mmCIF file of C-alpha atoms in Angstrom:
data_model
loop_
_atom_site.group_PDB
_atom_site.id
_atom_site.type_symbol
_atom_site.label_atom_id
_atom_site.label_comp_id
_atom_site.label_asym_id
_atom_site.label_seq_id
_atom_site.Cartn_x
_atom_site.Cartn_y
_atom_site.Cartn_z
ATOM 1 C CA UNK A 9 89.305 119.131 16.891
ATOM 2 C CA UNK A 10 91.186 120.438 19.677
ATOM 3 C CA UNK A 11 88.022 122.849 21.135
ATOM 4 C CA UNK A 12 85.723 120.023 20.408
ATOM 5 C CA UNK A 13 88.120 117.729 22.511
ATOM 6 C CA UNK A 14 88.084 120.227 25.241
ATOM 7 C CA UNK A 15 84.908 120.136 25.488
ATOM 8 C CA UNK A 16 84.190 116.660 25.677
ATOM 9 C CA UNK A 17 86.475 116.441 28.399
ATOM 10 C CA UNK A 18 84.764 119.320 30.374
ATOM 11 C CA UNK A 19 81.657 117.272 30.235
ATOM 12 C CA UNK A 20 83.468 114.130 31.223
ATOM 13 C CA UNK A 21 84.897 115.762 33.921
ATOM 14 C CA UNK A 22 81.420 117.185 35.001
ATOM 15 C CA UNK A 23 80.322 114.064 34.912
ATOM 16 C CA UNK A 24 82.655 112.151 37.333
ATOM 17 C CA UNK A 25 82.515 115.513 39.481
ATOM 18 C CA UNK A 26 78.629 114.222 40.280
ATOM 19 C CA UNK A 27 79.280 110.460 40.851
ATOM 20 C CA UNK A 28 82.387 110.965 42.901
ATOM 21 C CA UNK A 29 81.025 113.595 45.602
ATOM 22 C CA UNK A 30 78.860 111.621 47.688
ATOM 23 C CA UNK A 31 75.271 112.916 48.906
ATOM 24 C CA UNK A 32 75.162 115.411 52.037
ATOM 25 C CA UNK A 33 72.495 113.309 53.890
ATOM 26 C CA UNK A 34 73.371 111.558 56.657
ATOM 27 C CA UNK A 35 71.594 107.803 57.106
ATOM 28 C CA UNK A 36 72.990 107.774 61.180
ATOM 29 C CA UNK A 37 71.094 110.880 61.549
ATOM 30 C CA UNK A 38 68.660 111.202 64.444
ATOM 31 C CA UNK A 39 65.152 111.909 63.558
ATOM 32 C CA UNK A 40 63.258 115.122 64.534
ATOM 33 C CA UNK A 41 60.262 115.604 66.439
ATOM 34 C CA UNK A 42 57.945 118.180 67.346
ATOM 35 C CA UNK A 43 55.348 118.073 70.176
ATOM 36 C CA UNK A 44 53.191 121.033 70.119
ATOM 37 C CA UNK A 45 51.926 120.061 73.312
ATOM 38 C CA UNK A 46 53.554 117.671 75.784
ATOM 39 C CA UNK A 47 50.522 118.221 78.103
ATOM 40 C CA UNK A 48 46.738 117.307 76.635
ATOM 41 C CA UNK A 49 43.574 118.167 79.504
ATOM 42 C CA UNK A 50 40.618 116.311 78.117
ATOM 43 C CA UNK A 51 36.907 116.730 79.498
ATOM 44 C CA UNK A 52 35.017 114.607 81.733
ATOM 45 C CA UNK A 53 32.857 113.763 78.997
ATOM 46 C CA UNK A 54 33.617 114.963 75.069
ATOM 47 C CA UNK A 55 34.674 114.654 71.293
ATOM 48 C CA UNK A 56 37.860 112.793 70.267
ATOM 49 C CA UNK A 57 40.618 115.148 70.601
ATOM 50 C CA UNK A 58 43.882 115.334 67.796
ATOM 51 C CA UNK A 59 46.984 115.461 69.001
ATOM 52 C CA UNK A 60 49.538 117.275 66.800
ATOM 53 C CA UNK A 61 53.229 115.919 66.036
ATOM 54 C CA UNK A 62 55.825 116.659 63.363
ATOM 55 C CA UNK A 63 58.374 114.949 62.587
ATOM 56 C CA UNK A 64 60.987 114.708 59.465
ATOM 57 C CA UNK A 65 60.771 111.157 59.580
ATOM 58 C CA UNK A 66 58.531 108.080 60.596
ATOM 59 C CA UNK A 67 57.206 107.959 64.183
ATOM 60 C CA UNK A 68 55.428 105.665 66.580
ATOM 61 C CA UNK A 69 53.645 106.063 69.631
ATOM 62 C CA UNK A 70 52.813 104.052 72.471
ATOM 63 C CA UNK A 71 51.386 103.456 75.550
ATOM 64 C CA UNK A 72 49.939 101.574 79.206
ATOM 65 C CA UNK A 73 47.049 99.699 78.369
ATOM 66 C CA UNK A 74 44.118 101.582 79.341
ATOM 67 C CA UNK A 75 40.709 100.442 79.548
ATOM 68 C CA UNK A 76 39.182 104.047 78.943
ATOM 69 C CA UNK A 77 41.680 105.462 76.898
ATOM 70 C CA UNK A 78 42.567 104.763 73.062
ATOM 71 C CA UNK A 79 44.053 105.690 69.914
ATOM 72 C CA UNK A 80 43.469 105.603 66.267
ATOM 73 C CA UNK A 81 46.873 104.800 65.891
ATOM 74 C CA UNK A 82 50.343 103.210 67.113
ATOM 75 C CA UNK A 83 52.080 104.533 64.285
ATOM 76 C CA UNK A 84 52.650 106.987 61.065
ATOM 77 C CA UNK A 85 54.277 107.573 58.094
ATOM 78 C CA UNK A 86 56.168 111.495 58.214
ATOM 79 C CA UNK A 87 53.087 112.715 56.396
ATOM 80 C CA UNK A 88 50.796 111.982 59.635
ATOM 81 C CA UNK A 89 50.798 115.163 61.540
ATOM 82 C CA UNK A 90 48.546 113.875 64.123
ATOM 83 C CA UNK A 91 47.175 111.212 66.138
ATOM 84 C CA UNK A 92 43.276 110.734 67.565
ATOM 85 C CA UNK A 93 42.627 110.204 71.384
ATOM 86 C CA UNK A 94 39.225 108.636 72.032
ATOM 87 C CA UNK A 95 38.047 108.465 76.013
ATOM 88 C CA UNK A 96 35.296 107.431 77.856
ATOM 89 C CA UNK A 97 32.922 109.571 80.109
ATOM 90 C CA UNK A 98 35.060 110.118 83.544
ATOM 91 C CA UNK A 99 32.019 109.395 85.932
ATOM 92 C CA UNK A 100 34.471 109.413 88.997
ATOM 93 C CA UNK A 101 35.467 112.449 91.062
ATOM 94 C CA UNK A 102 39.345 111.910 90.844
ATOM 95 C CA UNK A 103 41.431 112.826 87.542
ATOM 96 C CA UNK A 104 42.684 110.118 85.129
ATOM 97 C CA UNK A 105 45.880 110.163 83.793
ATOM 98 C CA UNK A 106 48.001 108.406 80.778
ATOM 99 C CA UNK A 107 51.301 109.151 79.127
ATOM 100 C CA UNK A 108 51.755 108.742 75.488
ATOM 101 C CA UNK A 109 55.738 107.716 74.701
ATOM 102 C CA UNK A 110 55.870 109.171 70.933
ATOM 103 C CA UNK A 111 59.432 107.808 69.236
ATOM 104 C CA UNK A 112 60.905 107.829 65.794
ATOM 105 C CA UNK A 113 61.179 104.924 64.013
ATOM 106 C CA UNK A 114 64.742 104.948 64.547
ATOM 107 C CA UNK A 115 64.651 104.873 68.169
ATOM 108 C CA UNK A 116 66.776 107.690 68.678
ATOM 109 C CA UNK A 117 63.963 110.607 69.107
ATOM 110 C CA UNK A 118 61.753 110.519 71.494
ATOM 111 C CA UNK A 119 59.239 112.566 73.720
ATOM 112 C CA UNK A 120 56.340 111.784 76.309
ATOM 113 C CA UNK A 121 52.944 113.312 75.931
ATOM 114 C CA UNK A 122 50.708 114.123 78.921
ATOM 115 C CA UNK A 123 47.359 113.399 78.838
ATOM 116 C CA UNK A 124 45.229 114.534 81.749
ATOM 117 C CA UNK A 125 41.014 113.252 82.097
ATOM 118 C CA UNK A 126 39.031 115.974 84.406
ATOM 119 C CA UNK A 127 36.783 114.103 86.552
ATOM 120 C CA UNK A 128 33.079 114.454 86.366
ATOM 121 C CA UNK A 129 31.468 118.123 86.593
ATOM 122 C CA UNK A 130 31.541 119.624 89.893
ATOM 123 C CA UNK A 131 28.110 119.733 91.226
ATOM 124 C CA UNK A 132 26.508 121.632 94.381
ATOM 125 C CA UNK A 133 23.061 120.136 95.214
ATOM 126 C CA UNK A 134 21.082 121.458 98.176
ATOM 127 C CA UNK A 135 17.946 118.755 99.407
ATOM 128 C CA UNK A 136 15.735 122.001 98.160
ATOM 129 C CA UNK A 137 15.709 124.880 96.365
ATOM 130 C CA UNK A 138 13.310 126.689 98.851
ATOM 131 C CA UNK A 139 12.982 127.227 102.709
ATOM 132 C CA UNK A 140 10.268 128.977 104.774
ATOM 133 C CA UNK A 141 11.681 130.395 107.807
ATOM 134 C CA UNK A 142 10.645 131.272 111.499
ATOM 135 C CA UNK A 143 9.338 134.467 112.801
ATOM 136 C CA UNK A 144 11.900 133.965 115.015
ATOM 137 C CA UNK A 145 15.416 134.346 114.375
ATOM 138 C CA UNK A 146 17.716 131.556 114.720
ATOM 139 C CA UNK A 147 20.149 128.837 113.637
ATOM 140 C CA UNK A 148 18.864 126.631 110.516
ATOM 141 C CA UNK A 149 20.639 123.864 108.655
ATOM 142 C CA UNK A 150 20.083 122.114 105.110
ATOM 143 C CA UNK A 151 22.056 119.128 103.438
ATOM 144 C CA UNK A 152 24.526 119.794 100.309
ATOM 145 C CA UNK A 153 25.494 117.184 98.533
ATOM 146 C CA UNK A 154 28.688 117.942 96.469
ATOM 147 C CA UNK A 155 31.809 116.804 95.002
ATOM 148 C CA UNK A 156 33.853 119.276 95.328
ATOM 149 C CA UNK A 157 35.524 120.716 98.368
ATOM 150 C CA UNK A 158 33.383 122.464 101.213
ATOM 151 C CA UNK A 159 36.114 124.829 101.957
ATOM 152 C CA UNK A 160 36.109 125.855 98.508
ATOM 153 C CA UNK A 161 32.485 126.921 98.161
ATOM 154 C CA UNK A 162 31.688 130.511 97.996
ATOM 155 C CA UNK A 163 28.285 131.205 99.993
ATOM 156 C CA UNK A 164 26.624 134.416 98.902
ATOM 157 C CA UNK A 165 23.420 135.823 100.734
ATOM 158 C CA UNK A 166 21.880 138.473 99.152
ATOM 159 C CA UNK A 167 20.047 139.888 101.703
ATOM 160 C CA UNK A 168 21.727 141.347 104.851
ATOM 161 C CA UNK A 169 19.600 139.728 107.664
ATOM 162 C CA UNK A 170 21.201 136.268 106.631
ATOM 163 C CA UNK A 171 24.521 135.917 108.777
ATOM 164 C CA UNK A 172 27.138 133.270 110.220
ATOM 165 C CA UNK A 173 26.793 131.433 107.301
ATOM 166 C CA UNK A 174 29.357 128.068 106.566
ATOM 167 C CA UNK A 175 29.260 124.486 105.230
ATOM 168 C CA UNK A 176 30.053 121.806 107.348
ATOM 169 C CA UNK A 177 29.961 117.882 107.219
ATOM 170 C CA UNK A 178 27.724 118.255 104.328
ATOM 171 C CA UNK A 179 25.301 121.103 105.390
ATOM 172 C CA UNK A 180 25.061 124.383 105.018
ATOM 173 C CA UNK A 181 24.426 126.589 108.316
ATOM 174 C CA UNK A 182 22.955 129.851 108.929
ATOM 175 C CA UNK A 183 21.692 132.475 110.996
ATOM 176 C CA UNK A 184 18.554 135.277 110.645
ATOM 177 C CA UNK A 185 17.548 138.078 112.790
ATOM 178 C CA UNK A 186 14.194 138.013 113.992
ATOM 179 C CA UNK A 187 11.317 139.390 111.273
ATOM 180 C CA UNK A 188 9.094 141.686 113.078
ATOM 181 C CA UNK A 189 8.221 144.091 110.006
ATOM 182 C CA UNK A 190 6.579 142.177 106.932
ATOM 183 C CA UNK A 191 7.123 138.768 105.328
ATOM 184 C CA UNK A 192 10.358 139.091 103.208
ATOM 185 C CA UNK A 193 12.514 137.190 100.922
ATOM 186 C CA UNK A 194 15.980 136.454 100.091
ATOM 187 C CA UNK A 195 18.390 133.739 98.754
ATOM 188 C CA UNK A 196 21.712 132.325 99.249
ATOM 189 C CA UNK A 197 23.843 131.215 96.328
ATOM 190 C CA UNK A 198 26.724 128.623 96.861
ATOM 191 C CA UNK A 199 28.713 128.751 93.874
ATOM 192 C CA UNK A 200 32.373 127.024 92.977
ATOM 193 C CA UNK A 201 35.146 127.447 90.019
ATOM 194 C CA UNK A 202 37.449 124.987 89.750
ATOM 195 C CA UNK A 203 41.358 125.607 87.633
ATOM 196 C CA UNK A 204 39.805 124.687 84.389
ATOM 197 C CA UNK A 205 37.176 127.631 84.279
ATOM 198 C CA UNK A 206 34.201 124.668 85.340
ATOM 199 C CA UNK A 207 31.647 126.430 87.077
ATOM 200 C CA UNK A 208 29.041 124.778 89.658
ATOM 201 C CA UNK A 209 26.006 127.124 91.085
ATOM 202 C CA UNK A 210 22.925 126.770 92.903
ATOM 203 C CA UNK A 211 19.964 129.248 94.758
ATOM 204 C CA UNK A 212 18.139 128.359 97.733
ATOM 205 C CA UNK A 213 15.290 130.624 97.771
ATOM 206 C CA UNK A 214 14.360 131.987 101.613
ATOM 207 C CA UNK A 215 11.253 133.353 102.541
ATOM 208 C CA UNK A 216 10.678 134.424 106.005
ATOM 209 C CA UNK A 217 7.361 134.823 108.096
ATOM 210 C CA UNK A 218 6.653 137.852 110.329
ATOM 211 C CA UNK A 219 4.890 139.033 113.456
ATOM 212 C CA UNK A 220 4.628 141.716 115.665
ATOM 213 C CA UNK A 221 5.508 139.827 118.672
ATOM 214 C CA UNK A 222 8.634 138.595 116.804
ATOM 215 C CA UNK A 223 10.546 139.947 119.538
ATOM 216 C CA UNK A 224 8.788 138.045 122.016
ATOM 217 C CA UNK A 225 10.613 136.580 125.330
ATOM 218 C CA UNK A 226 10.528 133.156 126.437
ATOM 219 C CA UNK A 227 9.075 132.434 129.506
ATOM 220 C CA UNK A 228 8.128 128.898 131.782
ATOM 221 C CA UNK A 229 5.027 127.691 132.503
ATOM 222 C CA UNK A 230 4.792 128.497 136.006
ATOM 223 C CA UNK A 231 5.438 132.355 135.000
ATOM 224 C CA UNK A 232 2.367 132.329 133.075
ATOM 225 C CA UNK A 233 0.383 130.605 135.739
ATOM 226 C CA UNK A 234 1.086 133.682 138.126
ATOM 227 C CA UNK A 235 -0.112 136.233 135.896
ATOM 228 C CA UNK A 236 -3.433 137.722 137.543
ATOM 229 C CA UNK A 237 -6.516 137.325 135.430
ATOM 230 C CA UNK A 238 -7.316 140.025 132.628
ATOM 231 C CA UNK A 239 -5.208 141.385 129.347
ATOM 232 C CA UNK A 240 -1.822 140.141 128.846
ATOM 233 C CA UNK A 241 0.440 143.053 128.391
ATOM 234 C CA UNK A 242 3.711 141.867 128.527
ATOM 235 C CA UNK A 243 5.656 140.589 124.998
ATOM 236 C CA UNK A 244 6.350 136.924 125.894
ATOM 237 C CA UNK A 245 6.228 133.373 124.455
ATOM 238 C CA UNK A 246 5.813 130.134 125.323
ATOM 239 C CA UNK A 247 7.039 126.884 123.612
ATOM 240 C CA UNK A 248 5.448 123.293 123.605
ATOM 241 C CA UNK A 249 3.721 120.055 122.361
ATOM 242 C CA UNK A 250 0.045 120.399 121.295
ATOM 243 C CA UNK A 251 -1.862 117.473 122.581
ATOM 244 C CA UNK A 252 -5.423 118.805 122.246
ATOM 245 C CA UNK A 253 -6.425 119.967 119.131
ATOM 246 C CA UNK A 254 -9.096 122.367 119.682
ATOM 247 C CA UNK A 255 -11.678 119.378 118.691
ATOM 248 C CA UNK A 256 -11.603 117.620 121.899
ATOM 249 C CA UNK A 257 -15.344 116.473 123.571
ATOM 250 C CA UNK A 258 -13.687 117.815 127.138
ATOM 251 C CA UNK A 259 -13.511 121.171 126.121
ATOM 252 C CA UNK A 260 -15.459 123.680 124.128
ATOM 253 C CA UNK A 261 -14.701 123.760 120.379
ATOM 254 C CA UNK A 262 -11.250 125.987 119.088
ATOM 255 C CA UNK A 263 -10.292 124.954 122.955
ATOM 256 C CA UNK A 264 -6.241 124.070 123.093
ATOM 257 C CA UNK A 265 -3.764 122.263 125.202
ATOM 258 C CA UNK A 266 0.184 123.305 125.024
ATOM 259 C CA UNK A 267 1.755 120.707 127.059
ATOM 260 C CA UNK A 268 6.004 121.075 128.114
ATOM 261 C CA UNK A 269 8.372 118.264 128.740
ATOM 262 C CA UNK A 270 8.038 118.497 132.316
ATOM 263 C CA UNK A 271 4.311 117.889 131.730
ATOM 264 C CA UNK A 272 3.341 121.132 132.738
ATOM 265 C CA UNK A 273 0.061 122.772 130.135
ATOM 266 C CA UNK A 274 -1.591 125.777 129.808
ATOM 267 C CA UNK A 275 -5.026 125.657 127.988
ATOM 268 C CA UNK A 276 -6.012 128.403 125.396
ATOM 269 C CA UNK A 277 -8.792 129.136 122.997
ATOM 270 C CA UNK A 278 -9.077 131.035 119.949
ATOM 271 C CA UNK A 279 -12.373 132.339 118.169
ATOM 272 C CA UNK A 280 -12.111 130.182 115.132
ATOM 273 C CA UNK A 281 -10.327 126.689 114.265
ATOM 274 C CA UNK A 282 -6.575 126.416 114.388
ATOM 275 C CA UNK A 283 -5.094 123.229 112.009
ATOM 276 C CA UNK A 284 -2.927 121.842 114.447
ATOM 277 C CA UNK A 285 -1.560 118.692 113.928
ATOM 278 C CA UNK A 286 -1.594 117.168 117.344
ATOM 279 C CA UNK A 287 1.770 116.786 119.350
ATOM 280 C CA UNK A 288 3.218 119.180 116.893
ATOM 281 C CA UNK A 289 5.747 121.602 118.606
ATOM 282 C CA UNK A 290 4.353 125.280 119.004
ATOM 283 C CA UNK A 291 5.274 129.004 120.199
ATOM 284 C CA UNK A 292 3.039 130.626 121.443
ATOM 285 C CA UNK A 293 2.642 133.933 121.893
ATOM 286 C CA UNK A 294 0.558 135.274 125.068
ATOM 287 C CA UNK A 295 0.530 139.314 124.185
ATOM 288 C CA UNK A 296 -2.650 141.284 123.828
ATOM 289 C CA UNK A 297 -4.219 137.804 125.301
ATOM 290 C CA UNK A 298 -6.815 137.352 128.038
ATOM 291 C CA UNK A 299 -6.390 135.454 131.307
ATOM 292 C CA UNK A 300 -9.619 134.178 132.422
ATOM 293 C CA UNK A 301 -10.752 132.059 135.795
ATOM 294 C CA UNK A 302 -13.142 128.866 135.281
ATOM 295 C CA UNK A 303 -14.423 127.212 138.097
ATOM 296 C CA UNK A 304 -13.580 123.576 136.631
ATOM 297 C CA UNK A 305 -11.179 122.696 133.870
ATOM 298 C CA UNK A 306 -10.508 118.878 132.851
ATOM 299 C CA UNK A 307 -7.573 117.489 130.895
ATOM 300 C CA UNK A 308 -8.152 115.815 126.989
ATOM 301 C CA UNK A 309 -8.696 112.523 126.777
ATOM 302 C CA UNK A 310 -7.775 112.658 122.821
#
């Protein structure tokens, strides 16, 4: 009887050994939570995005009303390891921003989320995607619209007779050296990158006439009116407004007048039609041309 006592008391003594030591948990302690990322970049325009938290105990989140920002949820049981963030499209060009206060249900943990909206797509848009050049080289111009920085656009020719190239007050700018080979071709590519690997490109597609008197110098009307009659040997130019269009009743048929602002003309001919449009603005070149001497020459009356 004595061993069986012992043992009985063993057991009783087990026993009050397990109600008497109280549990280890602590009810006053702080709840835990895990952000696995404080900072969130969402898309101009995309799919709902999950947001990952852990946490040892219930948790809450909570935010600024927002009219293009939501959640599928202000709060979870410790089993939730995530919350949903639904946006609408960002259609502006500045960034949207919202912070998301996630807490324990406790109060005593808490951490702020980050969530960052790209504005829309950057965009480079030239008014065409092809440009016919001059014989002559010179300064040209085309309007860019864009939403992104000027500064920051990176303008590529790919052909070396495309220089001083920039983009300023929305247009691009650029220089060309005079084409006095064949007709060529050539492009220019304005392309951006922006922090978030977004990549905006475009091609404008140049083609440039050619001549042989390409290199042709300017010179005033009164020059030309010296020259002595007979074959014009010297590589020169003039510039003006065409008011008679070879189809006038006071001249002979493919019969021209170049007129300059000063008023001053010359009148030319060529053996077959030319489709000028009249008071259109002109170069022309006098080489390899022939001076002749009429006895009577009246202005157009068209």
């Amino acid at each position: 009887m004595k061993i069986k006592d012992s043992i009985a008391w063993a057991a009783f003594g087990a026993v009050m050994a397990i109600i008497m030591f109280p549990s280890c948990s602590d009810e006053n302690e702080a709840g835990i939570l895990e952000i696995t990322n404080n900072e969130i970049i969402l898309q101009a325009e995309g799919a709902p995005v999950q947001v990952e938290v852990k946490s040892n105990t219930e948790w809450r989140i909570d935010f600024a009303e927002s009219t293009w920002f939501s959640t599928d949820i202000r709060g979870a049981q410790s089993s939730r390891t995530y919350f949903t963030v639904t946006y609408d499209e960002n259609i502006s060009d500045s960034e949207r921003f919202c912070d998301i206060r996630v807490f324990t249900k406790d109060g005593k943990t808490s951490d702020v989320i980050k969530i960052k909206q790209l504005s829309r797509y950057p965009f480079i848009v030239p008014a065409s995607d092809n440009m016919e050049l001059f014989t002559k080289g010179g300064e040209y111009n085309m309007d860019i619209s864009t939403n992104v920085p000027e500064t920051d656009i990176v303008i590529t020719p790919t052909v070396e007779w495309v220089k001083e190239y920039r983009i300023s007050d929305g247009k691009l700018y650029f220089n060309t050296e005079t084409n006095s080979q064949s007709p060529r071709t050539g492009s220019i590519v304005l392309s951006y990158d922006d922090q978030y690997q977004r990549k905006a490109t475009t091609t404008i597609n140049l083609s440039q006439a050619y001549s042989e008197y390409a290199n042709a110098e300017l010179v005033s009307y009164p020059t030309v009116y010296g020259y002595p009659v007979g074959g014009i040997t010297n590589n020169v130019y003039i510039e003006g407004t065409i008011v008679a269009t070879g189809t006038s009743k006071n001249f002979p048929n493919n019969r021209y007048v170049i007129q300059n602002e000063t008023g001053e003309t010359v009148v030319f001919e060529s053996e077959s039609l030319i489709t000028f449009a009249q008071f259109a603005k002109v170069s022309l070149c006098l080489k390899d041309g022939t001076i002749k001497e009429e006895s009577e020459a009246a202005l157009p009356t068209d």
